[in-house]
Coordinates of N, CA and C in Angstrom, one line a residue:
M1 N 53.6 -11.5 -35.7 CA 53.0 -11.7 -34.4 C 54.0 -12.5 -33.5
L2 N 54.7 -13.5 -34.0 CA 55.6 -14.3 -33.2 C 56.8 -13.5 -32.7
V3 N 57.3 -12.6 -33.6 CA 58.4 -11.7 -33.3 C 57.9 -10.8 -32.2
Y4 N 56.7 -10.3 -32.3 CA 56.1 -9.4 -31.3 C 56.1 -10.1 -29.9
L5 N 55.6 -11.3 -29.9 CA 55.4 -12.1 -28.7 C 56.8 -12.3 -28.0
K6 N 57.8 -12.6 -28.9 CA 59.1 -12.9 -28.4 C 59.7 -11.6 -27.7
K7 N 59.5 -10.5 -28.4 CA 59.9 -9.2 -27.8 C 59.2 -8.9 -26.5
W8 N 57.9 -9.2 -26.5 CA 57.2 -8.9 -25.3 C 57.7 -9.8 -24.1
S9 N 57.9 -11.0 -24.5 CA 58.4 -12.0 -23.5 C 59.8 -11.6 -22.9
V10 N 60.6 -11.1 -23.8 CA 62.0 -10.6 -23.3 C 61.8 -9.4 -22.4
C11 N 60.9 -8.5 -22.8 CA 60.7 -7.3 -22.0 C 60.1 -7.7 -20.6
A12 N 59.1 -8.6 -20.7 CA 58.5 -9.0 -19.4 C 59.5 -9.7 -18.5
L13 N 60.4 -10.5 -19.0 CA 61.4 -11.1 -18.2 C 62.4 -10.1 -17.6
L14 N 62.7 -9.1 -18.4 CA 63.6 -8.1 -17.9 C 63.0 -7.3 -16.8
M15 N 61.7 -7.0 -17.0 CA 61.0 -6.2 -16.0 C 60.9 -7.0 -14.7
M16 N 60.6 -8.3 -14.8 CA 60.5 -9.2 -13.7 C 61.8 -9.3 -12.9
A17 N 62.9 -9.4 -13.7 CA 64.2 -9.5 -13.1 C 64.6 -8.2 -12.4
A18 N 64.2 -7.1 -13.0 CA 64.5 -5.8 -12.4 C 63.7 -5.7 -11.1
S19 N 62.5 -6.1 -11.1 CA 61.6 -6.1 -9.9 C 62.2 -6.9 -8.8
A20 N 62.6 -8.2 -9.2 CA 63.1 -9.1 -8.2 C 64.4 -8.5 -7.6
S21 N 65.2 -7.9 -8.5 CA 66.5 -7.3 -8.0 C 66.2 -6.2 -7.0
A22 N 65.2 -5.4 -7.3 CA 64.8 -4.3 -6.4 C 64.4 -4.8 -5.0
Y23 N 63.6 -5.9 -5.0 CA 63.1 -6.4 -3.8 C 64.1 -7.1 -3.0
S24 N 65.1 -7.7 -3.7 CA 66.1 -8.5 -3.0 C 67.4 -7.7 -2.7
A25 N 67.4 -6.4 -3.0 CA 68.5 -5.5 -2.8 C 69.0 -5.6 -1.3
P26 N 70.2 -5.7 -1.1 CA 70.7 -5.8 0.3 C 70.2 -4.6 1.1
K27 N 69.9 -4.8 2.3 CA 69.4 -3.8 3.2 C 70.1 -3.9 4.6
T28 N 70.3 -2.7 5.2 CA 70.9 -2.7 6.6 C 69.8 -2.3 7.5
V29 N 69.6 -3.1 8.6 CA 68.6 -2.8 9.6 C 69.4 -2.4 10.9
L30 N 69.1 -1.2 11.4 CA 69.6 -0.7 12.6 C 68.6 -0.8 13.7
V31 N 68.9 -1.5 14.8 CA 68.1 -1.6 15.9 C 68.6 -0.7 17.1
L32 N 67.7 0.2 17.4 CA 68.1 1.2 18.5 C 67.2 0.9 19.7
G33 N 67.7 0.2 20.7 CA 66.9 -0.2 21.8 C 67.5 -0.1 23.1
D34 N 66.9 -0.7 24.1 CA 67.4 -0.8 25.4 C 67.7 -2.2 25.8
S35 N 67.6 -2.6 27.1 CA 68.0 -3.9 27.5 C 67.1 -5.0 26.9
L36 N 65.9 -4.7 26.5 CA 65.0 -5.6 25.9 C 65.5 -6.1 24.6
S37 N 66.4 -5.3 24.0 CA 67.0 -5.7 22.7 C 68.5 -6.0 22.8
A38 N 69.1 -5.7 24.0 CA 70.5 -5.8 24.2 C 71.0 -7.1 24.8
E39 N 70.1 -8.1 24.9 CA 70.4 -9.4 25.4 C 70.8 -9.4 26.9
Y40 N 70.2 -8.5 27.6 CA 70.5 -8.4 29.0 C 70.1 -9.7 29.7
G41 N 71.1 -10.2 30.5 CA 70.9 -11.4 31.2 C 70.8 -12.7 30.4
L42 N 71.1 -12.6 29.1 CA 71.0 -13.8 28.2 C 72.4 -14.2 27.7
N43 N 72.5 -15.4 27.3 CA 73.7 -15.8 26.5 C 73.7 -15.1 25.2
R44 N 74.8 -14.8 24.7 CA 75.0 -14.2 23.4 C 74.3 -15.0 22.3
G45 N 73.5 -14.3 21.5 CA 72.8 -15.0 20.4 C 71.4 -15.4 20.8
A46 N 70.9 -15.2 22.0 CA 69.6 -15.7 22.5 C 68.5 -14.6 22.4
G47 N 68.9 -13.4 22.2 CA 67.9 -12.3 22.1 C 67.2 -12.2 20.8
W48 N 66.1 -11.5 20.8 CA 65.3 -11.4 19.6 C 66.0 -10.8 18.4
V49 N 66.9 -9.9 18.6 CA 67.6 -9.3 17.5 C 68.5 -10.3 16.8
A50 N 69.2 -11.1 17.6 CA 70.1 -12.2 17.1 C 69.2 -13.2 16.4
L51 N 68.1 -13.6 17.0 CA 67.2 -14.5 16.4 C 66.6 -14.0 15.0
M52 N 66.4 -12.7 15.0 CA 65.9 -12.1 13.7 C 67.0 -12.2 12.7
E53 N 68.2 -11.9 13.0 CA 69.3 -12.1 12.0 C 69.4 -13.5 11.5
Q54 N 69.3 -14.5 12.4 CA 69.3 -15.9 12.0 C 68.1 -16.2 11.1
K55 N 67.0 -15.6 11.4 CA 65.8 -15.9 10.5 C 65.9 -15.3 9.2
L56 N 66.5 -14.1 9.1 CA 66.7 -13.4 7.8 C 67.6 -14.3 6.9
K57 N 68.7 -14.8 7.5 CA 69.6 -15.7 6.8 C 68.9 -17.0 6.4
A58 N 68.1 -17.6 7.3 CA 67.4 -18.8 7.0 C 66.5 -18.7 5.8
E59 N 65.9 -17.5 5.7 CA 64.9 -17.2 4.6 C 65.6 -16.6 3.4
K60 N 66.9 -16.5 3.4 CA 67.7 -16.0 2.3 C 67.3 -14.6 2.0
I61 N 67.1 -13.8 3.0 CA 66.9 -12.4 2.8 C 68.2 -11.6 3.1
D62 N 68.6 -10.9 2.1 CA 69.9 -10.2 2.2 C 69.8 -8.9 3.0
A63 N 70.1 -9.1 4.3 CA 70.0 -7.9 5.2 C 71.0 -8.0 6.3
A64 N 71.7 -6.9 6.5 CA 72.7 -6.9 7.6 C 72.0 -6.2 8.8
V65 N 72.3 -6.8 10.0 CA 71.7 -6.3 11.2 C 72.7 -5.6 12.1
V66 N 72.4 -4.4 12.5 CA 73.3 -3.7 13.4 C 72.5 -3.5 14.7
N67 N 72.9 -4.1 15.8 CA 72.2 -4.0 17.0 C 73.0 -2.9 17.9
A68 N 72.4 -1.7 17.9 CA 73.0 -0.6 18.7 C 72.2 -0.4 20.0
S69 N 71.7 -1.4 20.5 CA 70.9 -1.4 21.8 C 71.8 -1.4 23.0
I70 N 71.4 -0.6 24.0 CA 72.2 -0.5 25.2 C 71.3 -0.7 26.4
S71 N 71.7 -1.5 27.3 CA 70.8 -1.6 28.6 C 70.8 -0.3 29.3
G72 N 69.6 0.0 29.7 CA 69.3 1.3 30.5 C 69.1 2.5 29.6
E73 N 69.1 2.3 28.3 CA 68.9 3.4 27.3 C 67.5 4.0 27.4
T74 N 67.5 5.3 27.3 CA 66.3 6.1 27.3 C 66.1 6.7 26.0
T75 N 64.9 7.4 25.8 CA 64.7 8.1 24.5 C 65.7 9.2 24.3
S76 N 66.1 9.9 25.3 CA 67.1 11.0 25.2 C 68.4 10.4 24.8
G77 N 68.8 9.3 25.3 CA 70.1 8.6 25.0 C 70.0 8.2 23.5
G78 N 68.9 7.6 23.1 CA 68.8 7.2 21.7 C 68.9 8.4 20.8
R79 N 68.2 9.4 21.2 CA 68.2 10.6 20.3 C 69.6 11.2 20.2
A80 N 70.4 11.1 21.2 CA 71.8 11.6 21.2 C 72.7 10.8 20.3
R81 N 72.5 9.5 20.4 CA 73.3 8.5 19.6 C 73.0 8.3 18.2
L82 N 71.7 8.6 17.8 CA 71.3 8.2 16.5 C 72.0 8.9 15.3
P83 N 72.3 10.2 15.4 CA 73.0 10.9 14.3 C 74.3 10.2 13.9
A84 N 75.1 9.8 14.8 CA 76.4 9.1 14.5 C 76.1 7.7 13.9
L85 N 75.1 7.0 14.4 CA 74.8 5.7 13.9 C 74.3 5.8 12.5
L86 N 73.5 6.8 12.2 CA 73.1 6.9 10.8 C 74.2 7.2 9.8
T87 N 75.1 8.1 10.3 CA 76.3 8.4 9.5 C 77.2 7.2 9.3
Q88 N 77.4 6.4 10.3 CA 78.3 5.3 10.2 C 77.7 4.1 9.4
H89 N 76.4 3.8 9.7 CA 75.9 2.5 9.1 C 75.0 2.8 7.9
K90 N 74.5 4.0 7.7 CA 73.6 4.3 6.6 C 72.5 3.2 6.4
P91 N 71.7 3.0 7.5 CA 70.7 2.0 7.4 C 69.5 2.3 6.5
D92 N 68.9 1.2 6.0 CA 67.7 1.4 5.2 C 66.5 1.3 6.1
I93 N 66.6 0.7 7.2 CA 65.5 0.5 8.2 C 66.0 0.8 9.6
V94 N 65.3 1.6 10.3 CA 65.7 1.9 11.7 C 64.5 1.3 12.6
V95 N 64.8 0.4 13.5 CA 63.9 -0.1 14.4 C 64.1 0.6 15.8
I96 N 63.1 1.4 16.2 CA 63.2 2.1 17.4 C 62.4 1.4 18.5
E97 N 63.2 0.8 19.5 CA 62.6 0.1 20.6 C 63.1 0.8 21.9
L98 N 62.4 1.9 22.2 CA 62.8 2.7 23.3 C 61.6 3.3 24.0
G99 N 61.8 3.6 25.3 CA 60.7 4.2 26.0 C 60.4 3.5 27.4
A100 N 60.8 2.3 27.5 CA 60.5 1.5 28.7 C 61.2 2.2 29.9
N101 N 62.4 2.6 29.8 CA 63.2 3.2 30.9 C 62.6 4.6 31.2
D102 N 62.2 5.3 30.2 CA 61.5 6.6 30.5 C 60.3 6.3 31.4
G103 N 59.5 5.4 31.0 CA 58.2 5.1 31.7 C 58.5 4.5 33.1
L104 N 59.4 3.7 33.3 CA 59.7 3.1 34.6 C 60.2 4.2 35.5
R105 N 60.8 5.3 35.0 CA 61.3 6.4 35.8 C 60.3 7.5 36.0
G106 N 59.1 7.3 35.3 CA 58.1 8.3 35.4 C 58.4 9.6 34.7
L107 N 59.3 9.6 33.7 CA 59.6 10.8 33.0 C 58.4 11.3 32.2
P108 N 58.3 12.6 32.0 CA 57.1 13.2 31.3 C 56.9 12.6 29.9
V109 N 55.7 12.2 29.6 CA 55.4 11.6 28.3 C 55.7 12.6 27.2
P110 N 55.4 13.9 27.3 CA 55.7 14.8 26.2 C 57.2 14.9 25.9
A111 N 58.0 14.7 26.9 CA 59.5 14.7 26.7 C 59.9 13.5 25.9
A112 N 59.4 12.3 26.3 CA 59.7 11.1 25.6 C 59.2 11.2 24.2
E113 N 58.0 11.7 24.0 CA 57.4 11.8 22.7 C 58.2 12.7 21.8
A114 N 58.7 13.8 22.3 CA 59.5 14.7 21.6 C 60.8 14.1 21.1
N115 N 61.4 13.3 22.0 CA 62.7 12.6 21.6 C 62.4 11.5 20.5
M116 N 61.3 10.8 20.7 CA 60.9 9.9 19.6 C 60.7 10.5 18.3
R117 N 60.0 11.7 18.4 CA 59.7 12.4 17.1 C 61.0 12.8 16.4
T118 N 61.9 13.3 17.2 CA 63.2 13.7 16.6 C 63.9 12.6 16.0
M119 N 63.9 11.4 16.6 CA 64.5 10.2 16.0 C 63.9 9.8 14.8
I120 N 62.6 9.8 14.7 CA 61.8 9.4 13.5 C 62.1 10.3 12.4
E121 N 62.1 11.6 12.7 CA 62.3 12.6 11.6 C 63.7 12.5 11.1
L122 N 64.7 12.3 12.0 CA 66.1 12.2 11.6 C 66.3 11.0 10.7
A123 N 65.7 9.8 11.1 CA 65.9 8.6 10.3 C 65.2 8.8 8.9
Q124 N 64.0 9.3 8.9 CA 63.3 9.5 7.6 C 64.1 10.5 6.7
K125 N 64.6 11.5 7.3 CA 65.4 12.5 6.6 C 66.6 11.9 5.9
N126 N 67.1 10.8 6.6 CA 68.3 10.1 6.0 C 67.8 8.9 5.2
K127 N 66.6 8.9 4.7 CA 66.1 7.9 3.7 C 65.9 6.6 4.3
A128 N 65.8 6.5 5.6 CA 65.5 5.2 6.3 C 64.1 5.1 6.7
R129 N 63.5 3.9 6.5 CA 62.2 3.6 7.0 C 62.2 3.2 8.5
V130 N 61.2 3.6 9.2 CA 61.2 3.5 10.6 C 60.2 2.4 11.0
L131 N 60.6 1.5 11.9 CA 59.6 0.6 12.6 C 59.6 0.9 14.1
L132 N 58.4 1.3 14.6 CA 58.3 1.6 16.0 C 57.9 0.3 16.8
V133 N 58.5 0.1 17.9 CA 58.2 -1.1 18.7 C 57.7 -0.5 20.1
G134 N 56.4 -0.7 20.3 CA 55.8 -0.2 21.5 C 56.0 -1.1 22.7
I135 N 55.7 -0.5 23.9 CA 55.9 -1.2 25.2 C 54.8 -0.7 26.1
R136 N 54.3 -1.5 27.0 CA 53.4 -1.1 28.1 C 54.2 -1.2 29.3
I137 N 54.0 -0.2 30.2 CA 54.7 -0.1 31.5 C 53.8 -0.5 32.6
P138 N 54.3 -0.9 33.7 CA 53.5 -1.2 34.9 C 52.7 0.0 35.4
P139 N 51.6 -0.1 36.0 CA 50.8 1.1 36.4 C 51.3 1.7 37.7
N140 N 52.6 1.8 37.8 CA 53.2 2.4 39.1 C 52.8 3.9 39.2
Y141 N 52.7 4.6 38.1 CA 52.4 6.0 38.2 C 51.0 6.3 37.8
G142 N 50.1 5.4 38.0 CA 48.7 5.6 37.7 C 48.3 5.2 36.3
R143 N 47.0 4.9 36.2 CA 46.4 4.5 34.9 C 46.6 5.5 33.8
D144 N 46.3 6.8 34.2 CA 46.4 7.9 33.2 C 47.8 7.9 32.5
Y145 N 48.8 7.9 33.3 CA 50.2 8.0 32.8 C 50.5 6.8 31.9
T146 N 50.1 5.6 32.4 CA 50.4 4.4 31.7 C 49.7 4.4 30.3
E147 N 48.4 4.8 30.3 CA 47.7 4.8 29.0 C 48.3 5.9 28.1
R148 N 48.6 7.1 28.6 CA 49.2 8.1 27.7 C 50.5 7.7 27.2
F149 N 51.3 6.9 28.0 CA 52.6 6.5 27.5 C 52.4 5.4 26.4
F150 N 51.5 4.5 26.6 CA 51.2 3.5 25.6 C 50.7 4.1 24.3
G151 N 49.8 5.1 24.5 CA 49.2 5.7 23.3 C 50.2 6.6 22.5
M152 N 51.3 6.9 23.1 CA 52.3 7.7 22.4 C 52.8 7.0 21.1
Y153 N 53.0 5.7 21.2 CA 53.5 5.0 20.0 C 52.5 5.0 18.9
K154 N 51.2 4.8 19.2 CA 50.2 4.8 18.1 C 50.1 6.2 17.5
S155 N 50.2 7.2 18.3 CA 50.1 8.6 17.8 C 51.2 8.9 16.8
L156 N 52.5 8.5 17.2 CA 53.6 8.7 16.4 C 53.5 7.9 15.1
S157 N 53.1 6.7 15.2 CA 52.9 5.8 14.0 C 52.0 6.4 13.0
T158 N 50.9 7.0 13.5 CA 49.9 7.6 12.6 C 50.5 8.9 12.0
Q159 N 51.1 9.7 12.8 CA 51.6 11.0 12.3 C 52.7 10.8 11.3
Y160 N 53.6 9.8 11.5 CA 54.7 9.7 10.5 C 54.6 8.5 9.6
K161 N 53.4 7.9 9.6 CA 53.1 6.7 8.7 C 54.2 5.7 8.8
A162 N 54.6 5.4 10.1 CA 55.6 4.4 10.4 C 54.9 3.2 10.9
P163 N 55.2 2.0 10.4 CA 54.6 0.8 11.0 C 54.9 0.6 12.4
L164 N 54.0 0.0 13.1 CA 54.1 -0.1 14.6 C 53.8 -1.6 15.0
V165 N 54.7 -2.0 16.0 CA 54.4 -3.2 16.7 C 53.9 -2.7 18.1
P166 N 52.6 -2.8 18.3 CA 51.9 -2.2 19.4 C 52.5 -2.5 20.8
F167 N 52.8 -3.8 21.0 CA 53.3 -4.2 22.3 C 54.3 -5.4 22.1
M168 N 55.6 -5.2 22.2 CA 56.5 -6.2 21.9 C 56.5 -7.4 22.9
L169 N 55.9 -7.2 24.1 CA 55.8 -8.3 25.0 C 54.4 -8.9 25.1
D170 N 53.7 -8.8 24.0 CA 52.4 -9.5 23.9 C 52.7 -11.0 23.9
G171 N 51.9 -11.7 24.8 CA 52.1 -13.1 25.0 C 53.2 -13.5 25.9
V172 N 53.9 -12.4 26.5 CA 55.0 -12.6 27.4 C 54.7 -12.0 28.7
A173 N 54.2 -10.8 28.7 CA 54.0 -10.0 29.9 C 53.2 -10.6 31.0
D174 N 52.2 -11.4 30.6 CA 51.3 -12.0 31.6 C 51.8 -13.4 32.0
K175 N 53.0 -13.8 31.7 CA 53.5 -15.1 32.0 C 54.8 -15.0 32.8
P176 N 54.7 -15.1 34.1 CA 55.9 -14.9 35.0 C 57.0 -15.9 34.7
A177 N 56.7 -17.1 34.2 CA 57.7 -18.1 33.9 C 58.6 -17.6 32.7
L178 N 58.2 -16.6 32.0 CA 59.0 -16.1 30.8 C 59.9 -15.0 31.2
F179 N 60.1 -14.7 32.5 CA 60.9 -13.6 32.9 C 62.1 -14.1 33.8
Q180 N 63.1 -13.3 33.8 CA 64.3 -13.6 34.6 C 63.9 -13.3 36.1
A181 N 64.9 -13.5 36.9 CA 64.6 -13.4 38.4 C 64.2 -12.0 38.8
D182 N 64.6 -11.0 38.0 CA 64.3 -9.6 38.3 C 62.9 -9.2 38.0
R183 N 62.2 -10.1 37.3 CA 60.8 -9.9 36.9 C 60.6 -8.7 35.9
L184 N 61.6 -8.3 35.4 CA 61.6 -7.2 34.4 C 62.0 -7.6 33.0
H185 N 63.0 -8.4 33.0 CA 63.6 -8.8 31.7 C 63.2 -10.2 31.3
P186 N 62.7 -10.3 30.0 CA 62.3 -11.6 29.5 C 63.5 -12.6 29.5
N187 N 63.2 -13.9 29.7 CA 64.3 -14.9 29.6 C 64.4 -15.4 28.2
A188 N 65.3 -16.3 28.0 CA 65.6 -16.8 26.6 C 64.4 -17.4 26.0
Q189 N 63.5 -18.1 26.7 CA 62.3 -18.7 26.2 C 61.3 -17.7 25.6
A190 N 61.4 -16.4 26.1 CA 60.5 -15.4 25.7 C 60.8 -14.8 24.4
H191 N 62.1 -14.8 24.1 CA 62.6 -14.0 22.9 C 62.1 -14.5 21.6
P192 N 61.9 -15.8 21.4 CA 61.2 -16.2 20.1 C 59.8 -15.6 20.0
I193 N 59.1 -15.5 21.1 CA 57.7 -14.9 21.1 C 57.8 -13.4 20.7
I194 N 58.8 -12.7 21.3 CA 59.0 -11.3 21.0 C 59.3 -11.2 19.5
L195 N 60.2 -12.0 19.0 CA 60.5 -11.9 17.5 C 59.2 -12.2 16.7
A196 N 58.4 -13.1 17.1 CA 57.2 -13.4 16.4 C 56.2 -12.2 16.3
N197 N 56.3 -11.4 17.4 CA 55.5 -10.1 17.4 C 56.0 -9.1 16.5
I198 N 57.3 -9.0 16.3 CA 58.0 -8.0 15.5 C 58.2 -8.4 14.0
W199 N 58.3 -9.7 13.8 CA 58.7 -10.2 12.5 C 57.8 -9.8 11.3
P200 N 56.5 -9.8 11.4 CA 55.6 -9.5 10.3 C 55.9 -8.1 9.8
Q201 N 56.0 -7.1 10.7 CA 56.2 -5.7 10.3 C 57.6 -5.6 9.7
L202 N 58.6 -6.2 10.3 CA 59.9 -6.1 9.8 C 60.1 -6.7 8.4
L203 N 59.5 -7.9 8.3 CA 59.5 -8.6 7.0 C 59.0 -7.7 5.9
A204 N 57.9 -7.1 6.1 CA 57.3 -6.2 5.1 C 58.3 -5.1 4.7
L205 N 59.1 -4.6 5.6 CA 60.0 -3.5 5.3 C 61.2 -4.1 4.6
V206 N 61.8 -5.2 5.0 CA 63.0 -5.7 4.3 C 62.7 -6.3 3.0
T207 N 61.5 -6.6 2.7 CA 61.2 -7.2 1.4 C 60.6 -6.2 0.4
S208 N 60.4 -4.9 0.9 CA 59.9 -3.9 0.0 C 61.0 -3.1 -0.6
R209 N 60.6 -2.3 -1.6 CA 61.6 -1.5 -2.3 C 62.1 -0.4 -1.5

């Protein structure tokens, strides 16, 4: 019986070690976004992506962050750039934070949705998990357009079983003091709030197998 218990203990420890190793395996996180993720108007290191990288390190989570965000980026631009980014960085997780510029320009929702769908499918085909980051746009083009645009993210999340941050500016959008002079881009004080909105979903991905 003692020998059996010792053998069981050794096996259990090995299984636990293997499990811990799987969960702590290094991961690469690719962020594909627009000015909301590209530190527009901010000092370097003040944006939510940089803060996320700092938080990962502080919590001793082995993950490399690649911020491929570009100010002014649209879903069509992200779609065009993603194949090369996947080949170059081979990410385990792709965070897609796009759509705001499509919406501000009043571009057709079906076109934006098709671009998003292509990016999700391409990332998943390359064995990467996708995190969608949603945005609400001002009602410049009417309530129907605004709601259809916002609903696009939930629809894609459900279709592709991809986790979703419904609104990255939750807790920010209704506070003018958290925006830069252009009233479009969050200031440095807003970005910790943005990270707090995104962090739970991201953490679940980087700590999973």
